[in-house]
CSV table of C-alpha atoms in Angstrom, one decimal:
chain,number,residue,atom,x,y,z
V,1,UNK,CA,62.2,-120.2,102.5
V,2,UNK,CA,62.6,-123.8,101.7
V,3,UNK,CA,60.9,-126.4,103.9
V,4,UNK,CA,63.0,-127.6,106.7
V,5,UNK,CA,63.5,-130.7,108.8
V,6,UNK,CA,64.2,-130.7,112.5
V,7,UNK,CA,67.4,-132.7,113.0
V,8,UNK,CA,67.9,-134.0,116.5
V,9,UNK,CA,70.9,-136.0,117.5
V,10,UNK,CA,70.8,-137.4,121.0
V,11,UNK,CA,73.4,-139.5,122.9
V,12,UNK,CA,73.5,-140.8,126.4
V,13,UNK,CA,75.9,-137.9,127.2
V,14,UNK,CA,73.5,-135.3,125.9
V,15,UNK,CA,71.9,-133.6,122.9
V,16,UNK,CA,74.6,-133.1,120.3
V,17,UNK,CA,72.6,-131.2,117.7
V,18,UNK,CA,69.0,-130.0,117.4
V,19,UNK,CA,68.4,-127.5,114.6
V,20,UNK,CA,66.3,-127.0,111.5
V,21,UNK,CA,68.1,-128.1,108.4
V,22,UNK,CA,67.2,-128.3,104.7
V,23,UNK,CA,68.5,-131.8,104.2
V,24,UNK,CA,70.6,-134.4,105.9
V,25,UNK,CA,72.8,-137.2,104.5
V,26,UNK,CA,73.1,-140.2,106.8
V,27,UNK,CA,75.0,-143.4,106.8
V,28,UNK,CA,72.2,-145.9,107.0
V,29,UNK,CA,72.4,-149.7,107.2
V,30,UNK,CA,71.4,-149.9,103.6
V,31,UNK,CA,73.9,-147.3,102.5
V,32,UNK,CA,74.3,-143.5,102.5
V,33,UNK,CA,70.9,-141.8,102.2
V,34,UNK,CA,69.7,-138.3,101.8
V,35,UNK,CA,66.6,-137.2,103.7
V,36,UNK,CA,64.5,-134.1,102.6
V,37,UNK,CA,61.5,-132.7,104.3
V,38,UNK,CA,58.2,-134.6,103.9
V,39,UNK,CA,59.9,-137.9,103.8
V,40,UNK,CA,57.7,-140.9,104.4
V,41,UNK,CA,58.0,-142.2,108.1
V,42,UNK,CA,60.9,-144.5,108.3
V,43,UNK,CA,62.9,-146.2,111.0
V,44,UNK,CA,66.3,-147.7,110.3
V,45,UNK,CA,69.7,-148.3,111.7
V,46,UNK,CA,72.6,-145.9,111.7
V,47,UNK,CA,76.1,-147.3,111.0
V,48,UNK,CA,79.4,-145.7,111.9
V,49,UNK,CA,80.2,-143.1,109.3
V,50,UNK,CA,79.7,-139.5,108.2
V,51,UNK,CA,76.6,-137.5,108.5
V,52,UNK,CA,76.2,-134.2,106.7
V,53,UNK,CA,73.6,-131.6,107.7
V,54,UNK,CA,72.9,-129.0,105.1
V,55,UNK,CA,71.7,-125.8,106.6
V,56,UNK,CA,71.5,-122.4,104.9
V,57,UNK,CA,73.9,-123.4,102.2
V,58,UNK,CA,76.5,-124.6,104.7
V,59,UNK,CA,77.4,-128.2,105.4
V,60,UNK,CA,78.1,-129.6,108.8
V,61,UNK,CA,80.0,-132.8,109.0
V,62,UNK,CA,79.4,-135.1,112.0
V,63,UNK,CA,81.0,-138.4,112.7
V,64,UNK,CA,78.6,-141.0,114.1
V,65,UNK,CA,78.6,-144.4,115.7
V,66,UNK,CA,76.0,-147.0,115.6
V,67,UNK,CA,72.4,-146.0,116.3
V,68,UNK,CA,68.9,-145.7,115.2
V,69,UNK,CA,67.2,-143.2,112.9
V,70,UNK,CA,63.6,-142.2,113.1
V,71,UNK,CA,62.3,-140.1,110.2
V,72,UNK,CA,59.0,-138.5,110.1
V,73,UNK,CA,57.7,-135.8,107.7
V,74,UNK,CA,59.2,-132.9,109.6
V,75,UNK,CA,61.8,-134.5,111.8
V,76,UNK,CA,64.8,-136.7,111.8
V,77,UNK,CA,65.7,-138.1,115.3
V,78,UNK,CA,69.0,-139.9,115.7
V,79,UNK,CA,69.7,-142.1,118.7
V,80,UNK,CA,73.4,-143.0,118.9
V,81,UNK,CA,76.3,-143.8,121.2
V,82,UNK,CA,78.5,-141.3,119.5
V,83,UNK,CA,78.2,-138.2,117.4
V,84,UNK,CA,80.9,-135.6,117.1
V,85,UNK,CA,80.9,-132.6,114.9
V,86,UNK,CA,84.0,-132.4,112.7
V,87,UNK,CA,85.5,-129.4,114.6
V,88,UNK,CA,85.4,-131.3,117.8
V,89,UNK,CA,87.0,-134.5,116.7
V,90,UNK,CA,90.3,-135.2,118.5
V,91,UNK,CA,92.3,-136.6,115.7
V,92,UNK,CA,95.2,-137.9,117.8
V,93,UNK,CA,92.7,-139.8,120.1
V,94,UNK,CA,90.8,-141.2,117.2
V,95,UNK,CA,94.1,-142.4,115.6
V,96,UNK,CA,95.2,-144.0,118.7
V,97,UNK,CA,91.8,-145.8,119.1
V,98,UNK,CA,92.2,-147.0,115.5
V,99,UNK,CA,95.6,-148.4,116.1
V,100,UNK,CA,94.6,-150.0,119.3
V,101,UNK,CA,91.7,-151.7,117.6
V,102,UNK,CA,93.8,-152.9,114.7
V,103,UNK,CA,96.4,-154.3,117.1
V,104,UNK,CA,93.7,-156.2,118.9
V,105,UNK,CA,92.4,-157.7,115.8
V,106,UNK,CA,95.7,-159.4,115.2
V,107,UNK,CA,95.3,-161.2,118.5
V,108,UNK,CA,93.3,-164.4,118.9
V,109,UNK,CA,89.8,-163.3,120.0
V,110,UNK,CA,86.4,-164.8,120.4
V,111,UNK,CA,83.7,-163.9,118.0
V,112,UNK,CA,82.1,-161.5,120.4
V,113,UNK,CA,85.3,-159.7,121.0
V,114,UNK,CA,86.0,-159.4,117.3
V,115,UNK,CA,82.6,-157.9,116.9
V,116,UNK,CA,83.2,-155.3,119.6
V,117,UNK,CA,86.7,-154.5,118.4
V,118,UNK,CA,85.3,-154.1,114.9
V,119,UNK,CA,82.8,-151.7,116.2
V,120,UNK,CA,85.3,-149.5,117.9
V,121,UNK,CA,87.5,-149.6,114.8
V,122,UNK,CA,84.6,-148.5,112.6
V,123,UNK,CA,83.9,-145.7,115.0
V,124,UNK,CA,87.4,-144.4,115.1
V,125,UNK,CA,87.7,-144.7,111.3
V,126,UNK,CA,84.5,-142.7,110.9
V,127,UNK,CA,86.0,-139.9,113.0
V,128,UNK,CA,89.2,-139.9,111.0
V,129,UNK,CA,87.5,-139.9,107.7
V,130,UNK,CA,85.3,-136.9,108.6
V,131,UNK,CA,88.3,-135.0,110.1
V,132,UNK,CA,90.7,-135.6,107.3
V,133,UNK,CA,88.3,-134.9,104.6
V,134,UNK,CA,87.5,-131.5,106.0
V,135,UNK,CA,91.1,-130.5,105.9
V,136,UNK,CA,91.7,-131.1,102.2
F,1,UNK,CA,88.0,-131.2,185.8
F,2,UNK,CA,90.0,-130.9,182.5
F,3,UNK,CA,92.8,-128.5,182.6
F,4,UNK,CA,92.9,-125.4,180.5
F,5,UNK,CA,95.5,-127.0,178.2
F,6,UNK,CA,93.4,-130.1,177.7
F,7,UNK,CA,90.4,-128.1,176.7
F,8,UNK,CA,92.5,-126.0,174.3
F,9,UNK,CA,93.8,-129.1,172.7
F,10,UNK,CA,90.4,-130.5,172.1
F,11,UNK,CA,89.2,-127.2,170.6
F,12,UNK,CA,92.0,-127.2,168.2
F,13,UNK,CA,91.4,-130.8,167.2
F,14,UNK,CA,87.7,-130.2,166.6
F,15,UNK,CA,88.6,-127.1,164.6
F,16,UNK,CA,90.8,-129.1,162.2
F,17,UNK,CA,88.1,-131.8,161.9
F,18,UNK,CA,85.7,-129.0,161.0
F,19,UNK,CA,88.1,-127.8,158.3
F,20,UNK,CA,88.1,-131.2,156.7
F,21,UNK,CA,84.4,-131.7,156.8
F,22,UNK,CA,83.8,-128.3,155.3
F,23,UNK,CA,86.2,-129.0,152.5
F,24,UNK,CA,84.5,-132.4,151.8
F,25,UNK,CA,81.2,-130.7,151.7
F,26,UNK,CA,82.4,-128.2,149.1
F,27,UNK,CA,83.9,-130.9,147.0
F,28,UNK,CA,80.7,-133.0,147.2
F,29,UNK,CA,78.6,-130.0,146.2
F,30,UNK,CA,80.7,-129.3,143.1
F,31,UNK,CA,80.6,-132.9,142.0
F,32,UNK,CA,77.0,-133.1,142.8
F,33,UNK,CA,76.3,-130.3,140.4
F,34,UNK,CA,78.2,-132.1,137.6
F,35,UNK,CA,76.4,-135.4,138.3
F,36,UNK,CA,73.0,-133.7,138.2
F,37,UNK,CA,73.9,-132.1,134.9
F,38,UNK,CA,74.7,-135.5,133.4
F,39,UNK,CA,71.4,-136.9,134.5
F,40,UNK,CA,69.6,-134.1,132.8
F,41,UNK,CA,71.7,-134.4,129.7
F,42,UNK,CA,70.8,-138.1,129.3
F,43,UNK,CA,67.1,-137.4,129.5
F,44,UNK,CA,66.4,-136.6,125.8
F,45,UNK,CA,68.0,-139.9,124.8
F,46,UNK,CA,66.0,-141.9,127.3
F,47,UNK,CA,62.7,-140.3,126.5
F,48,UNK,CA,63.3,-140.6,122.8
F,49,UNK,CA,64.1,-144.3,123.3
F,50,UNK,CA,61.0,-144.9,125.3
F,51,UNK,CA,58.9,-143.4,122.6
F,52,UNK,CA,60.4,-145.5,119.8
F,53,UNK,CA,60.2,-148.6,122.0
F,54,UNK,CA,56.5,-148.3,122.5
F,55,UNK,CA,56.0,-147.9,118.8
F,56,UNK,CA,58.3,-150.8,117.9
F,57,UNK,CA,57.0,-153.3,120.3
F,58,UNK,CA,53.5,-153.2,118.9
F,59,UNK,CA,54.8,-153.1,115.3
F,60,UNK,CA,57.1,-156.2,115.9
F,61,UNK,CA,54.5,-158.1,117.8
F,62,UNK,CA,53.4,-161.0,115.6
F,63,UNK,CA,50.8,-162.1,118.2
F,64,UNK,CA,52.5,-165.3,119.3
F,65,UNK,CA,55.1,-165.1,122.1
F,66,UNK,CA,57.4,-162.2,122.9
F,67,UNK,CA,58.7,-160.3,119.9
F,68,UNK,CA,62.2,-160.5,121.3
F,69,UNK,CA,64.0,-162.8,123.8
F,70,UNK,CA,64.8,-159.8,126.1
F,71,UNK,CA,61.0,-159.2,126.5
F,72,UNK,CA,60.2,-162.9,127.2
F,73,UNK,CA,58.8,-163.5,130.6
F,74,UNK,CA,60.4,-166.7,131.8
F,75,UNK,CA,59.4,-168.7,134.9
F,76,UNK,CA,62.9,-169.8,135.8
F,77,UNK,CA,64.1,-169.5,139.4
F,78,UNK,CA,67.6,-168.2,138.7
F,79,UNK,CA,67.9,-164.7,139.9
F,80,UNK,CA,70.7,-162.2,139.7
F,81,UNK,CA,70.8,-159.2,141.9
F,82,UNK,CA,73.0,-156.2,141.2
F,83,UNK,CA,73.8,-154.1,144.2
F,84,UNK,CA,75.1,-150.6,143.5
F,85,UNK,CA,76.9,-148.6,146.3
F,86,UNK,CA,79.6,-146.0,146.5
F,87,UNK,CA,83.3,-146.8,146.8
F,88,UNK,CA,83.7,-144.5,149.8
F,89,UNK,CA,81.8,-143.9,153.1
F,90,UNK,CA,81.3,-140.7,155.0
F,91,UNK,CA,78.0,-140.3,153.3
F,92,UNK,CA,75.5,-140.8,156.0
F,93,UNK,CA,73.3,-143.8,155.7
F,94,UNK,CA,73.8,-143.9,151.9
F,95,UNK,CA,75.6,-147.2,151.6
F,96,UNK,CA,74.0,-148.9,154.6
F,97,UNK,CA,70.5,-148.2,153.3
F,98,UNK,CA,71.1,-149.9,150.1
F,99,UNK,CA,73.0,-152.8,151.7
F,100,UNK,CA,70.2,-153.4,154.2
F,101,UNK,CA,67.6,-153.3,151.5
F,102,UNK,CA,69.6,-155.6,149.3
F,103,UNK,CA,70.2,-158.1,152.1
F,104,UNK,CA,66.5,-158.3,152.8
F,105,UNK,CA,65.8,-159.0,149.1
F,106,UNK,CA,68.7,-161.5,148.9
F,107,UNK,CA,67.3,-163.4,151.9
F,108,UNK,CA,63.9,-163.6,150.2
F,109,UNK,CA,65.5,-165.2,147.1
F,110,UNK,CA,66.2,-168.8,146.6
F,111,UNK,CA,69.8,-169.1,147.8
F,112,UNK,CA,70.9,-171.9,145.5
F,113,UNK,CA,69.7,-170.1,142.4
F,114,UNK,CA,71.1,-166.7,143.3
F,115,UNK,CA,74.0,-164.9,141.9
F,116,UNK,CA,75.2,-161.3,142.8
F,117,UNK,CA,76.9,-158.6,140.9
F,118,UNK,CA,78.4,-155.9,143.2
F,119,UNK,CA,79.2,-152.4,142.1
F,120,UNK,CA,81.2,-150.2,144.4
F,121,UNK,CA,83.7,-151.0,147.1
F,122,UNK,CA,81.2,-150.9,149.9
F,123,UNK,CA,78.9,-153.5,148.3
F,124,UNK,CA,81.9,-155.7,147.4
F,125,UNK,CA,83.3,-155.6,150.9
F,126,UNK,CA,79.9,-156.3,152.5
F,127,UNK,CA,79.1,-159.4,150.3
F,128,UNK,CA,82.6,-160.7,150.3
F,129,UNK,CA,82.3,-161.6,154.0
F,130,UNK,CA,79.0,-163.4,153.3
F,131,UNK,CA,78.3,-166.8,151.7
F,132,UNK,CA,76.9,-165.6,148.4
F,133,UNK,CA,78.0,-166.3,144.9
F,134,UNK,CA,79.4,-163.0,143.6
F,135,UNK,CA,79.6,-163.3,139.8
F,136,UNK,CA,81.3,-160.0,139.1
F,137,UNK,CA,82.5,-156.9,140.9
F,138,UNK,CA,83.2,-153.5,139.7
F,139,UNK,CA,85.0,-150.9,141.8
F,140,UNK,CA,87.1,-147.8,141.6
F,141,UNK,CA,85.5,-146.3,138.5
F,142,UNK,CA,83.1,-143.8,140.0
F,143,UNK,CA,85.4,-140.8,139.5
F,144,UNK,CA,85.4,-141.4,135.7
F,145,UNK,CA,82.0,-143.0,135.3
F,146,UNK,CA,81.2,-143.2,131.6
F,147,UNK,CA,78.5,-144.8,129.4
F,148,UNK,CA,81.1,-147.5,128.6
F,149,UNK,CA,80.9,-148.8,132.2
F,150,UNK,CA,77.2,-149.2,131.9
F,151,UNK,CA,77.6,-151.0,128.6
F,152,UNK,CA,80.1,-153.3,130.0
F,153,UNK,CA,77.7,-154.3,132.9
F,154,UNK,CA,74.6,-154.4,130.7
F,155,UNK,CA,76.2,-156.5,128.1
F,156,UNK,CA,77.2,-159.0,130.7
F,157,UNK,CA,73.7,-159.2,132.1
F,158,UNK,CA,72.2,-159.6,128.6
F,159,UNK,CA,74.7,-162.2,127.6
F,160,UNK,CA,74.0,-164.3,130.7
F,161,UNK,CA,70.2,-163.8,130.2
F,162,UNK,CA,70.3,-164.9,126.6
F,163,UNK,CA,72.5,-167.8,127.3
F,164,UNK,CA,69.9,-168.9,129.9
F,165,UNK,CA,72.3,-168.7,132.8
F,166,UNK,CA,69.9,-166.4,134.7
F,167,UNK,CA,66.2,-165.9,134.4
F,168,UNK,CA,65.9,-162.4,135.9
F,169,UNK,CA,68.1,-159.5,136.7
F,170,UNK,CA,67.3,-156.9,139.4
F,171,UNK,CA,69.1,-153.7,140.2
F,172,UNK,CA,69.2,-152.3,143.7
F,173,UNK,CA,70.6,-148.7,144.0
F,174,UNK,CA,70.0,-145.4,145.5
F,175,UNK,CA,67.7,-143.2,143.6
F,176,UNK,CA,68.4,-139.5,143.7
F,177,UNK,CA,65.3,-137.7,144.7
F,178,UNK,CA,66.8,-134.5,145.9
F,179,UNK,CA,70.0,-133.2,147.4
F,180,UNK,CA,68.9,-134.4,150.9
F,181,UNK,CA,66.9,-137.4,150.0
F,182,UNK,CA,68.1,-140.7,148.5
F,183,UNK,CA,65.9,-143.7,148.5
F,184,UNK,CA,67.0,-147.3,147.8
F,185,UNK,CA,65.0,-148.7,144.9
F,186,UNK,CA,64.7,-152.1,143.3
F,187,UNK,CA,64.2,-152.3,139.6
F,188,UNK,CA,63.7,-155.3,137.4
F,189,UNK,CA,66.1,-155.0,134.5
F,190,UNK,CA,65.6,-158.3,132.7
F,191,UNK,CA,63.4,-159.5,131.3
F,192,UNK,CA,62.3,-156.0,130.3
F,193,UNK,CA,59.0,-155.4,132.2
F,194,UNK,CA,55.9,-155.3,129.9
F,195,UNK,CA,54.8,-151.9,131.2
F,196,UNK,CA,58.1,-150.3,130.3
F,197,UNK,CA,58.0,-151.6,126.8
F,198,UNK,CA,54.5,-150.5,126.3
F,199,UNK,CA,54.9,-146.9,127.4
F,200,UNK,CA,52.6,-144.4,125.9
F,201,UNK,CA,54.0,-143.6,122.6
F,202,UNK,CA,51.3,-141.3,121.5
F,203,UNK,CA,49.4,-142.1,118.3
F,204,UNK,CA,51.1,-145.0,116.5
F,205,UNK,CA,52.9,-143.9,113.4
F,206,UNK,CA,53.1,-146.3,110.5
F,207,UNK,CA,56.7,-146.5,109.8
F,208,UNK,CA,58.6,-148.2,107.1
F,209,UNK,CA,61.2,-150.4,108.9
F,210,UNK,CA,64.5,-150.9,107.2
F,211,UNK,CA,65.5,-153.7,107.3
F,212,UNK,CA,62.6,-154.9,109.5
F,213,UNK,CA,60.9,-154.1,112.8
F,214,UNK,CA,62.3,-157.1,114.4
F,215,UNK,CA,65.9,-156.2,113.5
F,216,UNK,CA,65.4,-152.6,114.8
F,217,UNK,CA,63.9,-153.9,118.0
F,218,UNK,CA,66.9,-156.1,118.4
F,219,UNK,CA,69.1,-153.0,118.2
F,220,UNK,CA,66.9,-150.8,120.4
F,221,UNK,CA,66.4,-153.2,123.3
F,222,UNK,CA,70.0,-153.7,124.2
F,223,UNK,CA,70.4,-149.9,124.1
F,224,UNK,CA,67.5,-149.6,126.4
F,225,UNK,CA,69.0,-152.0,128.9
F,226,UNK,CA,72.4,-150.2,128.7
F,227,UNK,CA,70.6,-146.9,129.3
F,228,UNK,CA,68.7,-148.3,132.3
F,229,UNK,CA,72.1,-149.4,133.8
F,230,UNK,CA,73.7,-146.1,133.0
F,231,UNK,CA,70.8,-144.2,134.6
F,232,UNK,CA,71.1,-146.3,137.8
F,233,UNK,CA,74.8,-145.6,138.0
F,234,UNK,CA,74.3,-141.9,137.5
F,235,UNK,CA,71.5,-141.7,140.0
F,236,UNK,CA,73.7,-143.5,142.5
F,237,UNK,CA,76.6,-141.2,141.9
F,238,UNK,CA,74.5,-138.1,142.3
F,239,UNK,CA,72.9,-139.6,145.4
F,240,UNK,CA,76.3,-140.3,146.9
F,241,UNK,CA,77.4,-136.8,146.5
F,242,UNK,CA,74.1,-135.5,147.8
F,243,UNK,CA,74.3,-137.7,150.8
F,244,UNK,CA,77.9,-136.8,151.5
F,245,UNK,CA,77.2,-133.2,151.2
F,246,UNK,CA,74.3,-133.4,153.7
F,247,UNK,CA,76.4,-135.6,156.0
F,248,UNK,CA,79.3,-133.2,155.9
F,249,UNK,CA,77.1,-130.2,156.5
F,250,UNK,CA,75.8,-131.8,159.6
F,251,UNK,CA,79.3,-132.7,160.7
F,252,UNK,CA,80.5,-129.1,160.2
F,253,UNK,CA,77.6,-127.8,162.2
F,254,UNK,CA,78.1,-130.4,164.9
F,255,UNK,CA,81.8,-129.3,165.1
F,256,UNK,CA,80.7,-125.7,165.4
F,257,UNK,CA,78.4,-126.5,168.3
F,258,UNK,CA,81.1,-128.6,169.9
F,259,UNK,CA,83.6,-125.7,169.6
F,260,UNK,CA,81.1,-123.3,171.3
F,261,UNK,CA,80.6,-125.7,174.2
F,262,UNK,CA,84.3,-126.2,174.6
F,263,UNK,CA,85.0,-122.5,174.4
F,264,UNK,CA,82.5,-121.8,177.2
F,265,UNK,CA,84.0,-124.6,179.3
F,266,UNK,CA,87.5,-123.1,178.6
F,267,UNK,CA,86.4,-119.6,179.7
F,268,UNK,CA,84.7,-120.9,182.8
F,269,UNK,CA,87.8,-122.9,183.7
F,270,UNK,CA,90.0,-119.9,183.1
F,271,UNK,CA,87.8,-117.7,185.3
F,272,UNK,CA,87.8,-120.3,188.0
F,273,UNK,CA,91.5,-120.5,187.9
F,274,UNK,CA,91.8,-116.7,188.3
F,275,UNK,CA,89.3,-116.6,191.1
F,276,UNK,CA,91.2,-119.3,192.9
F,277,UNK,CA,94.5,-117.5,192.4
F,278,UNK,CA,92.9,-114.3,193.6
F,279,UNK,CA,91.6,-116.1,196.7
F,280,UNK,CA,95.1,-117.5,197.4
F,281,UNK,CA,96.7,-114.0,197.0
F,282,UNK,CA,94.0,-112.4,199.2
F,283,UNK,CA,94.3,-115.2,201.7
F,284,UNK,CA,98.0,-114.9,201.7
F,285,UNK,CA,97.9,-111.2,202.2
F,286,UNK,CA,95.5,-111.6,205.1
F,287,UNK,CA,97.7,-114.0,206.8
F,288,UNK,CA,100.7,-111.7,206.4
F,289,UNK,CA,98.7,-108.8,207.7
F,290,UNK,CA,97.6,-110.8,210.8
F,291,UNK,CA,101.1,-112.0,211.3
F,292,UNK,CA,102.4,-108.4,211.2
F,293,UNK,CA,99.7,-107.2,213.7
F,294,UNK,CA,100.5,-110.0,216.1
């Protein structure tokens, strides 16, 4: 059996995922990155996007929000506000959130508001991307 | 002496009160279970964060000054107190405990440099009638409490703190100890206390930080503050349901005792009435008999 990594995804609402996987692909602040077991200890930031957990030949797609990634040789811990596996994404809700965010961007906003609206836009886009890709 | 009908009316009124208190107790119990589950669900996130925080603070510490403004201990006098209560009453001393506790702390603070943030209708109503500066209130969200409410509050505190409008932020809320016990506690939220940031993280791991330890600390600390606020809100919510459940259980029991006393009173009164009527009849019969003999 191939070496495995323990992938843990925790959010304030609970543990979303905690299983041994062979490899995980993550949207990091410096781009999409793949982590295999025995990776060098690393701490970096997670950006809204798509995470793929490879386990026993199957891929699990997970939409993520902003967060932090801690990598050690045998473990990947992810601390994030939002993590939804593809099959649990509510497409209608994500679409609605996207439209709401886009509508707000057209208004006059302060820099801070723009940052927060951009954040929610990125989060809803991440969910839509994961969901739609899975279907095709 | 109350008439039979009066006693009966009272029994019925107490019975309907008992029905209400029993229903409230059951509702509180169900909500309490959910609130407790949420506290437990948030634990892995909080403990993971504490672990990372300990590691990061030492890594980002360059030796001079605090590694991040949120950690910087300032000597300024401006204090902000956040008081968290429930929206509703009928929960025993739950709200009044926190309010009494907060008032003591408020009186100890320098009034001219003090601002308040009130969460929950009871706190708002209490401080609205008093001469304090209420910077922000937040009510009517408890039924759908979400992490986003905590973020909204926490981001406000952090923005004010970083702008230099306040020098310290304290939370006062009910801590959930057990179903029957809630204790008002005060917690310093900002600046982040040194002990919290230096929690035991086990043996330090030599991480590569991407992009840098400072940047990651700058990401992690706001998360930590938001989580602290979220935890306080969740504790208060679970405490509210626990307090209400206990209070309503006591009320249901009191109603039961009351009904027993009233029932005994009712039976006594009924017997007395029958005895009196019997006496009247016997007396009347005697009188008739004597009249017939005469």
